[in-house]
Coordinates of C-alpha atoms (C1' of nucleotides) in Angstrom, one line a residue:
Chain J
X9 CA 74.5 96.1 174.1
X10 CA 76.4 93.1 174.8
X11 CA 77.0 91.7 171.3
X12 CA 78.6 95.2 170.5
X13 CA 80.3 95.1 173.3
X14 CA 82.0 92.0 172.7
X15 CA 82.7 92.8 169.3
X16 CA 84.7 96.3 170.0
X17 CA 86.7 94.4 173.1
X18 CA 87.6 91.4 170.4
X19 CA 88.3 94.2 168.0
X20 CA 90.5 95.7 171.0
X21 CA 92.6 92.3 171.1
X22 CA 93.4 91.7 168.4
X23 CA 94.5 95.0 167.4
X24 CA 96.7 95.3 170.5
X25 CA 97.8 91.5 169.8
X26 CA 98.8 92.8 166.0
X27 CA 101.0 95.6 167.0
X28 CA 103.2 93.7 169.1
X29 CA 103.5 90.7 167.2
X30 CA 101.4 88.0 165.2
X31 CA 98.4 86.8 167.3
X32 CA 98.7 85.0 170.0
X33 CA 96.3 81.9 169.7
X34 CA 94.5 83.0 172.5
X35 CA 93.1 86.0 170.2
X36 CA 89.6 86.6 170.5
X37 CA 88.4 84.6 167.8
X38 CA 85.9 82.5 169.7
X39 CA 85.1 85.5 171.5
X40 CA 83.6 87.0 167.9
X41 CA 81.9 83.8 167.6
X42 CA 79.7 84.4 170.0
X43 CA 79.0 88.0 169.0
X44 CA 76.4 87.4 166.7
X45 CA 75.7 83.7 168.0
X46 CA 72.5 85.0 170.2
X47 CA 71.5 87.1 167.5
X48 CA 71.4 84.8 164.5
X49 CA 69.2 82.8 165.9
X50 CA 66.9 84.0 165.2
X51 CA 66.1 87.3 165.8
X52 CA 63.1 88.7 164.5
X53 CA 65.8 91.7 162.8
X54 CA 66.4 88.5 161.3
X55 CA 63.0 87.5 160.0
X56 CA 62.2 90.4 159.2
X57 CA 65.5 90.6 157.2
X58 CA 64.5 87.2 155.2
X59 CA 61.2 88.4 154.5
X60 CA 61.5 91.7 153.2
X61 CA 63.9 90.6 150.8
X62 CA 61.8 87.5 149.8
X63 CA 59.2 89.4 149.6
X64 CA 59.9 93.1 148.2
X65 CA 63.4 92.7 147.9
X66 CA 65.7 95.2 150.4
X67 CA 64.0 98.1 151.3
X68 CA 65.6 101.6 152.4
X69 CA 69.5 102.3 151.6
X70 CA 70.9 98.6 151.8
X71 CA 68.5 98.1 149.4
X72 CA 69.8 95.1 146.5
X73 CA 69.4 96.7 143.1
X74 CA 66.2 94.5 143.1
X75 CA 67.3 92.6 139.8
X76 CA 67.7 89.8 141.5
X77 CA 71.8 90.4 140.2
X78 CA 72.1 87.3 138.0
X79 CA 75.2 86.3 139.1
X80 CA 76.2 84.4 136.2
X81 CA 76.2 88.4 134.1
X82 CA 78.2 89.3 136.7
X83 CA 82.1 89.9 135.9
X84 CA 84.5 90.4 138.5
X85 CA 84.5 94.0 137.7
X86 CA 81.4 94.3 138.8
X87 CA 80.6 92.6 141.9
X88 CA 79.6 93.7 144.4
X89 CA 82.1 93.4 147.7
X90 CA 80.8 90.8 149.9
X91 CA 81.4 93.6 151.8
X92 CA 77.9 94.9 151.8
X93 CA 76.5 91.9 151.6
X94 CA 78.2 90.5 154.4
X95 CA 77.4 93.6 156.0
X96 CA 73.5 92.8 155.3
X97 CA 73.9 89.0 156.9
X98 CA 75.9 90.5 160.0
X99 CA 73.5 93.1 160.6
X100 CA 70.6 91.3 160.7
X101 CA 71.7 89.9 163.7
X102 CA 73.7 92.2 166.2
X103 CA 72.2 95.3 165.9
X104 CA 68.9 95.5 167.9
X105 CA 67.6 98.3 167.3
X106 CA 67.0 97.4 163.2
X107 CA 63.9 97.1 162.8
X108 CA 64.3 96.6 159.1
X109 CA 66.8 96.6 157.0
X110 CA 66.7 99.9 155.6
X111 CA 67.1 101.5 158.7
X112 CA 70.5 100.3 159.0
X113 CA 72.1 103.3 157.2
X114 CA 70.8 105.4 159.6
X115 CA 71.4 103.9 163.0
X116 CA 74.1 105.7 164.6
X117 CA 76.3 104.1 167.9
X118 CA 73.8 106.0 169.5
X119 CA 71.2 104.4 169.1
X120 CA 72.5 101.2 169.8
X121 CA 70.9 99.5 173.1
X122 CA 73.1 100.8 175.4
X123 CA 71.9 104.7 174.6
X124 CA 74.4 106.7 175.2
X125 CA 73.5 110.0 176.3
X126 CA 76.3 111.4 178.0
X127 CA 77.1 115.0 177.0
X128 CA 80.5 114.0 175.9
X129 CA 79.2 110.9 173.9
X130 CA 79.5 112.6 170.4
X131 CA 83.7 113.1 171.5
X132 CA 83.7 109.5 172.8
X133 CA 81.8 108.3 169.9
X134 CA 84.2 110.2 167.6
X135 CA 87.3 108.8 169.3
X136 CA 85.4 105.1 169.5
X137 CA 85.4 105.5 166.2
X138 CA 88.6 106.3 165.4
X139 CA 89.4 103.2 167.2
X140 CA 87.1 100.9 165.6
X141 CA 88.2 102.3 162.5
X142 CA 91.7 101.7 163.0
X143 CA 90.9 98.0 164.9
X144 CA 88.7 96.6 162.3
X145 CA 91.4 96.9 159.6
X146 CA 93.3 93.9 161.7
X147 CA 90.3 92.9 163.2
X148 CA 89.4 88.7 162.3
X149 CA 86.2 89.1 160.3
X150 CA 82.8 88.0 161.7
X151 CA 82.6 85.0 159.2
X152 CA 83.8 81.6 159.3
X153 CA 86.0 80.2 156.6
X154 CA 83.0 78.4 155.3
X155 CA 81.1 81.2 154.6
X156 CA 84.6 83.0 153.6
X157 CA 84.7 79.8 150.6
X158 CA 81.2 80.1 149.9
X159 CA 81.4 84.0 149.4
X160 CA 84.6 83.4 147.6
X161 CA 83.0 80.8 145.0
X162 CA 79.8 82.5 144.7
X163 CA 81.8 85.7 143.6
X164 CA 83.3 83.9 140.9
X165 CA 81.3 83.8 137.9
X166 CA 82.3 80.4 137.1
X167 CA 81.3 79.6 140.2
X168 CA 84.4 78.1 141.2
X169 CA 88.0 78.9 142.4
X170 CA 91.4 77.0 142.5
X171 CA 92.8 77.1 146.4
X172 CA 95.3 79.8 145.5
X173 CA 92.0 82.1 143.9
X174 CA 90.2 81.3 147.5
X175 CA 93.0 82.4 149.8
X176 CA 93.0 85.4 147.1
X177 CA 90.1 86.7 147.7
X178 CA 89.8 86.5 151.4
X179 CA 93.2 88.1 151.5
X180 CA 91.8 90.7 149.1
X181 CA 88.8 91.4 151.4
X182 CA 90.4 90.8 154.5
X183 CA 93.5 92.3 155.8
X184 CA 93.6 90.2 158.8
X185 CA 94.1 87.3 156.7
X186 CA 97.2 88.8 155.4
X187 CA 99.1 87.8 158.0
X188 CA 99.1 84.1 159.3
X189 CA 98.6 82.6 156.1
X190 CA 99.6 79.2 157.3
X191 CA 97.3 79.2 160.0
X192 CA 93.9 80.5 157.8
X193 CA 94.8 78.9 154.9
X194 CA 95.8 75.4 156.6
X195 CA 92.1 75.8 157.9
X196 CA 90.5 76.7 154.9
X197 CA 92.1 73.5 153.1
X198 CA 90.5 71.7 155.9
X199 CA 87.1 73.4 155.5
X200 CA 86.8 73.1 152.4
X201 CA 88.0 68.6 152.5
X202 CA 86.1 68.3 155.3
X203 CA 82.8 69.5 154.3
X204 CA 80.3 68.5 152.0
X205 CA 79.2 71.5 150.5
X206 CA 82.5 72.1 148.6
X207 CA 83.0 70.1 145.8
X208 CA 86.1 69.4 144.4
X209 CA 86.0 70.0 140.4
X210 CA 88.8 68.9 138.7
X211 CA 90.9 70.8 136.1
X212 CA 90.1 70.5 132.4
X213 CA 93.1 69.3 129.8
X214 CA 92.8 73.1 128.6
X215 CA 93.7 74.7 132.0
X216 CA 96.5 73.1 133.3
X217 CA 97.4 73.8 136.8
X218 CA 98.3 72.8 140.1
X219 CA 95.0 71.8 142.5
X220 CA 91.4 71.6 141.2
X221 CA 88.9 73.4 141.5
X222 CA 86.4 74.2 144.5
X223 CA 82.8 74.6 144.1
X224 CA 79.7 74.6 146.1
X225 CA 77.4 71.2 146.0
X226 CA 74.2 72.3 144.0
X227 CA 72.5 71.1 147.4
X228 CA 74.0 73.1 149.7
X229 CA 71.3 76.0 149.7
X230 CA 71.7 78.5 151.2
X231 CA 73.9 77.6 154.8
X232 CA 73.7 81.0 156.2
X233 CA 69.6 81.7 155.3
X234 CA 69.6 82.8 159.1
X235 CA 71.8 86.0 158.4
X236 CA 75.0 84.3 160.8
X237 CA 78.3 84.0 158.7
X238 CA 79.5 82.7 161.4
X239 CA 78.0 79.1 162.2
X240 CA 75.2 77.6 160.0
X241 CA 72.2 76.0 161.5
X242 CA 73.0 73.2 160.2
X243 CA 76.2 71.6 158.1
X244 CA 75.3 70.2 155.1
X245 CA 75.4 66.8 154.4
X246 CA 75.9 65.0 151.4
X247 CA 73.0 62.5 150.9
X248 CA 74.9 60.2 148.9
X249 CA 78.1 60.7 151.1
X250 CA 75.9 60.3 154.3
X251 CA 75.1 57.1 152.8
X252 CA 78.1 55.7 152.2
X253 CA 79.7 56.8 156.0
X254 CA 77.0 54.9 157.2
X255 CA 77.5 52.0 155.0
X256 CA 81.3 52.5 156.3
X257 CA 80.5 52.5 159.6
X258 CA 78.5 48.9 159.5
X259 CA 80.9 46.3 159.2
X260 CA 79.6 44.4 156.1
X261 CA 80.0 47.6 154.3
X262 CA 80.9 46.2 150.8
X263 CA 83.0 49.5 149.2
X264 CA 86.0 48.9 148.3
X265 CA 88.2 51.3 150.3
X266 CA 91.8 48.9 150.6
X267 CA 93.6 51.2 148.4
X268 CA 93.7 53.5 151.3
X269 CA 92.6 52.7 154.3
X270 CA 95.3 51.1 155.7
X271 CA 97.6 54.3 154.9
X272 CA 96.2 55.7 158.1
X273 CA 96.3 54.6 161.4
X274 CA 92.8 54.5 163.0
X275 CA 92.1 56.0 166.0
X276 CA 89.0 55.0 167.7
X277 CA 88.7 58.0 169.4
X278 CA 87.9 61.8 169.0
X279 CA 85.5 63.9 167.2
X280 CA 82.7 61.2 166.3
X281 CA 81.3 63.7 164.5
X282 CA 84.3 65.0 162.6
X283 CA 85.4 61.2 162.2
X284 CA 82.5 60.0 160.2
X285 CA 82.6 63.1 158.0
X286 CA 85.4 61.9 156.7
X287 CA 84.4 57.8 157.3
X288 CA 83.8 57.8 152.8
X289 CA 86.6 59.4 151.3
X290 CA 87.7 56.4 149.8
X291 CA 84.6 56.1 148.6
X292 CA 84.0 59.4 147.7
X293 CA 87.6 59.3 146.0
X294 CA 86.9 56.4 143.9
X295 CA 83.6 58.3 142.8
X296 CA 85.5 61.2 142.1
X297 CA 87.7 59.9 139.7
X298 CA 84.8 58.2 138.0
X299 CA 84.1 61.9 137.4
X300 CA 87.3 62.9 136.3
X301 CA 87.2 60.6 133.6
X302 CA 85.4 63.3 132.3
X303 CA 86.8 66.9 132.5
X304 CA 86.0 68.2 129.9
X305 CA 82.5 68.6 131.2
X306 CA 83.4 71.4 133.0
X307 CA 83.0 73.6 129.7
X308 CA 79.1 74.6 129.5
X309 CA 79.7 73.9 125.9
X310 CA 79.9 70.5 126.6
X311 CA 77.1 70.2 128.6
X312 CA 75.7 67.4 126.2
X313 CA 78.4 65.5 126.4
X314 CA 78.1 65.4 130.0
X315 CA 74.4 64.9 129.6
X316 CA 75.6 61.7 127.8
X317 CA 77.8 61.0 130.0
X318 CA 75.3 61.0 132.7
X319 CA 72.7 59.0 131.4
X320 CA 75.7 56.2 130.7
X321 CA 77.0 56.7 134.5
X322 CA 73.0 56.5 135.0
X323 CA 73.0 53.0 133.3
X324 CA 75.8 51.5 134.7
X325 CA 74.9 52.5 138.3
X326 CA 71.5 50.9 137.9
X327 CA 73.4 47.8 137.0
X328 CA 75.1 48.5 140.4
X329 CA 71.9 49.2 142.2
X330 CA 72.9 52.9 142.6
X331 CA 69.9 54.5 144.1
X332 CA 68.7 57.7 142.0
X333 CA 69.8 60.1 144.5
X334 CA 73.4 58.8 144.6
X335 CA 73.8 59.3 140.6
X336 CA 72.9 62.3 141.0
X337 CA 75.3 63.5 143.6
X338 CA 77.8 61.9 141.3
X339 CA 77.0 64.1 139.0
X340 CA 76.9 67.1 141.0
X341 CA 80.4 66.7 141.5
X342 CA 80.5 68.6 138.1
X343 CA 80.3 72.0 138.8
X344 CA 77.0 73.2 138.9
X345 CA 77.3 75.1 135.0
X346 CA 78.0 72.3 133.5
X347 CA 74.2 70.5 134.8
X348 CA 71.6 70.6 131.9
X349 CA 68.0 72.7 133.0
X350 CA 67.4 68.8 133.6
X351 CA 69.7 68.2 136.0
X352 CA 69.1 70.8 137.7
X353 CA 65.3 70.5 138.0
X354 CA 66.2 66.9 139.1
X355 CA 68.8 68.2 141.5
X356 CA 66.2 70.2 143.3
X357 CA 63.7 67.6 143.3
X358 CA 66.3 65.7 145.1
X359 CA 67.2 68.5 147.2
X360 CA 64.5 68.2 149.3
X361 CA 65.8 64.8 150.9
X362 CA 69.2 66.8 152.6
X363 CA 69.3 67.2 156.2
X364 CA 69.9 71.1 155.7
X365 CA 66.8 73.1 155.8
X366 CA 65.3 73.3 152.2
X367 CA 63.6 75.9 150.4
X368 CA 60.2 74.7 149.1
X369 CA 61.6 75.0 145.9
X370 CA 62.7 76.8 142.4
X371 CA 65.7 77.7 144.0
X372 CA 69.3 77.7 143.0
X373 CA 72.3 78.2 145.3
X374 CA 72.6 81.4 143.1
X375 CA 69.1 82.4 143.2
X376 CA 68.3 81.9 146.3
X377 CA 66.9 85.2 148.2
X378 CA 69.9 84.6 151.3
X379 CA 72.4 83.4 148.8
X380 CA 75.6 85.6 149.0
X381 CA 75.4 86.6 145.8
X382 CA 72.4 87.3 145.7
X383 CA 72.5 89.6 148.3
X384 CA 75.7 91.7 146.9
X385 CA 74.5 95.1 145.5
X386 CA 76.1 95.8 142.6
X387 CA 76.5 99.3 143.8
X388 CA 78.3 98.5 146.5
X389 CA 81.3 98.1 145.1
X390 CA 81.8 101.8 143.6
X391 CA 80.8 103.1 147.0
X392 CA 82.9 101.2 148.7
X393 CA 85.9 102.6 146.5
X394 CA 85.1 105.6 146.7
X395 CA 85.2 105.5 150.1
X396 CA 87.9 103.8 150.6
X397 CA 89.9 106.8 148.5
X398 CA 88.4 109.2 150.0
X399 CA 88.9 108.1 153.6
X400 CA 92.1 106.0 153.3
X401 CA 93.4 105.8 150.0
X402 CA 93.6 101.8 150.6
X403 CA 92.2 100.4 147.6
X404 CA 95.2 99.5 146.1
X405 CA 96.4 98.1 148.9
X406 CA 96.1 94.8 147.7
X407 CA 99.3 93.6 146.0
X408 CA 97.8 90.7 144.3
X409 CA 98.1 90.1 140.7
X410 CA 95.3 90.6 138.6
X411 CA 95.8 88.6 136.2
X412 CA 95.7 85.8 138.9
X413 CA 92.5 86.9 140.2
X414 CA 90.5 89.0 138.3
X415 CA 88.0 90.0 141.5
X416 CA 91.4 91.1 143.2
X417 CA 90.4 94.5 141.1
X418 CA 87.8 95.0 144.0
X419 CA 90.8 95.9 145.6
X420 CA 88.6 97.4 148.7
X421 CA 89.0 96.3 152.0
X422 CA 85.6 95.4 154.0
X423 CA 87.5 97.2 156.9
X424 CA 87.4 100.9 155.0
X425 CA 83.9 100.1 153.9
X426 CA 81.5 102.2 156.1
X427 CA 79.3 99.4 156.1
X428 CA 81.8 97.2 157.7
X429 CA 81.9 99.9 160.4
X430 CA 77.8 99.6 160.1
X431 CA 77.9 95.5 159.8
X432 CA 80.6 95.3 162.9
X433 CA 77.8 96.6 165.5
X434 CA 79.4 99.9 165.9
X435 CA 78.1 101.7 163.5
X436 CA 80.5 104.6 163.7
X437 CA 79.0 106.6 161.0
Chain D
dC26 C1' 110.4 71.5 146.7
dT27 C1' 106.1 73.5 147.2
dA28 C1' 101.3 73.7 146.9
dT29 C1' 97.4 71.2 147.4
dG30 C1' 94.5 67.9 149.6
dT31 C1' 93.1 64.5 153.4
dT32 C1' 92.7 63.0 157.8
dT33 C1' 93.0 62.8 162.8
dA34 C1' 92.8 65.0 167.1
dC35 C1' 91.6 68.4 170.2
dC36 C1' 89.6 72.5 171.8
dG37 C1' 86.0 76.2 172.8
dC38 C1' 81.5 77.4 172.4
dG39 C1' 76.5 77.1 171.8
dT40 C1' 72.4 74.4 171.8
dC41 C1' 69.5 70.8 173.3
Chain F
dG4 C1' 76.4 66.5 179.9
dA5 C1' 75.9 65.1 175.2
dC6 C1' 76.1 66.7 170.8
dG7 C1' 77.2 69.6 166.9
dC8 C1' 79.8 73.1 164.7
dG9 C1' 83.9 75.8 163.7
dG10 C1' 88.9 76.7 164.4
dT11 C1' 93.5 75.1 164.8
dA12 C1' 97.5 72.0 164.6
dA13 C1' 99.8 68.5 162.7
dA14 C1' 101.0 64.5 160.1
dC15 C1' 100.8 62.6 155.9
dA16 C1' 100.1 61.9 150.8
dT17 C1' 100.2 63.5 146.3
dA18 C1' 100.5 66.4 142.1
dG19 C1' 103.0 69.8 139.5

DNA sequence: CTATGTTTACCGCGTC
DNA sequence: GACGCGGTAAACATAG
């Protein structure tokens, strides 16, 4: 098959490229994007992959524990790896010959498209293997940074992370992001500034630190409900911010952005796209720190307060002919825990106005049947150890302080997990 | 000083 | 070919 074909030669790369010396930027990256591109679109391995779990939950092996896994009684301890679960979103595209889900387990390289029925294709499978094996641990993941920061986040059972916690965690995961920090981690600051479905939530008095907090907008959804880590169908957009990029990009515009704007020097050119994304941050920044007047929401505790808080940012925005929605976004800016059952109920009415696909409704970023934690197994994580001693003795490989980062007691990489083997399109097992 | 955060620019790729 | 998305580099600003 094509896609798996692509993978194991990207694999190949960058493996090669890591032995000799850090990667070259011509590493295969893009070449992996493509991989499960075709797929995700749709696939019906795909559909079929969304329905079954909507509608029975995972069936066969990869099976979720069928909870549902509230995500909010979930400790680091016991989370899942994203492994698996990244695993079930990667699957559902570039393997062909799933079915369903359940028959993942079972598929063997064999059985994959090409059908490989030499008499020496159990060797060559053995020694592809080995290879594959020994690739993936250096291999660049099949998941873009955003769905790296949303995994991240979601993992967290306060549903947020500092920068340092985020670069953690992939690092945890992912061994190829051990090595070229600057590089990843200069791009996941980007990603997560640039796009509208990280929120930044800043620090309470009680938790001093450097950096804020990074959340996921309430309204983001799902962005990977079609089972590709790797590009979303569509990036999520901010109402209120769309809103005011728009009001930006008219010339009577009347927010007040001369604090900042002259710091930079415009250019007229580029990335229109990438260029009105970031058209509001004055804007947004000046909303922001209407919100940080108020840290101390951030404690669920004080969930009233914020409540209060809200209906007086309510009031005085209807005095500036704030729309509804926008107050609302304001307020999402507070991470997600601190949002009354209200809130949220309103949140999701409002939800249905973003330009990303919506669910028809009752759903949560956290409950949502695609969400990433949603999908983790709770299971997973114990297999994947025990695998990982078994086969490699690389669970402690991660030299990261727990205290730091309490998931960092995962301490499994995705590339010792079986499933990663599985997810990859190679199925070695 | 370093980590964090923002912004611009450019590129490659896939989709329409 | 236009457009959108993601990745990368880089410059710059700011907070701790």
């Amino acid at each position: 098959m094509l896609t798996q074909k692509l993978y194991s030669d990207s694999t190949t790369m960058a493996t090669s490229s890591n032995a000799m010396s850090p990667m070259t930027p011509t590493y295969s990256m893009n070449t992996m994007s493509c991989v499960s591109m075709p797929s995700m679109n749709c696939s019906p391995q795909a559909q079929s992959f969304g329905s079954s779990m909507l509608n029975s939950g995972m069936p066969g092996s990869m099976a979720m524990n069928g909870n549902g896994m509230s995500s909010s009684s979930m400790g680091y301890t016991t989370i899942g790896s994203p492994i698996s679960n990244m695993n079930a979103a990667c699957m559902a595209a570039p393997i062909p010959s799933m079915n369903t889900y359940g028959t993942v387990g079972t598929l063997g390289r064999g059985d994959l498209g090409g059908g490989d029925t030499s008499p020496n294709s159990a060797l060559q499978r053995a020694r592809a293997d080995k290879t594959y094996r020994r690739s993936y641990t250096h291999a660049k993941p099949p998941y873009s940074y955003i769905s790296l920061i949303t995994m991240a986040i979601q993992n967290c059972p306060q549903k947020m992370l500092t920068l340092s916690e985020i670069y953690q965690f992939i690092m945890d995961l992912f061994p190829f992001y051990r090595q070229n920090q600057q590089r990843w981690q200069n791009s996941i600051r980007h990603s997560l500034s640039f796009n509208d479905c990280f929120v930044k939530v800043p620090r309470t008095p009680d938790k001093p630190g450097k950096g804020s907090f990074w959340s996921l907008h309430p309204d983001s959804g799902n962005m990977f409900e079609n089972g590709c880590y790797l590009r979303r169908q569509k990036r999520f957009k901010d109402e209120k911010k769309e809103i005011l990029r728009q009001s930006h990009k008219s010339p009577s515009h009347s927010v007040d952005n001369s604090n900042s704007s002259e710091k930079k020097t415009p250019l007229q050119h580029g990335d229109d796209t990438h260029k009105s994304h970031h058209l509001d941050k004055n804007s947004e920044n000046n909303l922001s720190s209407m919100l940080s007047i108020h840290p101390s929401k951030l404690d669920v505790e004080q969930m009233n307060l914020l409540h209060s808080n809200d209906l007086n940012m309510h009031q005085q925005h209807h005095q500036q002919n704030m729309s509804h929605e926008e107050l609302t976004a304001m307020v999402n800016r507070c991470h997600p825990l601190t949002l009354t059952s209200d809130h949220q109920a309103m949140l999701h009415h409002n939800s249905m106005s973003h330009h990303l696909k919506q669910e028809p409704s009752g759903y949560t970023p956290s409950n949502h049947p695609f969400s990433i934690t949603r999908l983790l197994p709770a299971e997973s994580k114990s297999d994947i150890k025990m695998y990982a001693d078994m086969q490699y003795g690389y669970n402690t490989l991660s030299p990261l302080p727990n205290s730091v980062h309490s998931h960092t007691s995962i301490g499994n990489d995705y590339y010792n997990s079986p499933l990663y083997h599985t997810s990859a399109g190679t199925t070695s097992l």
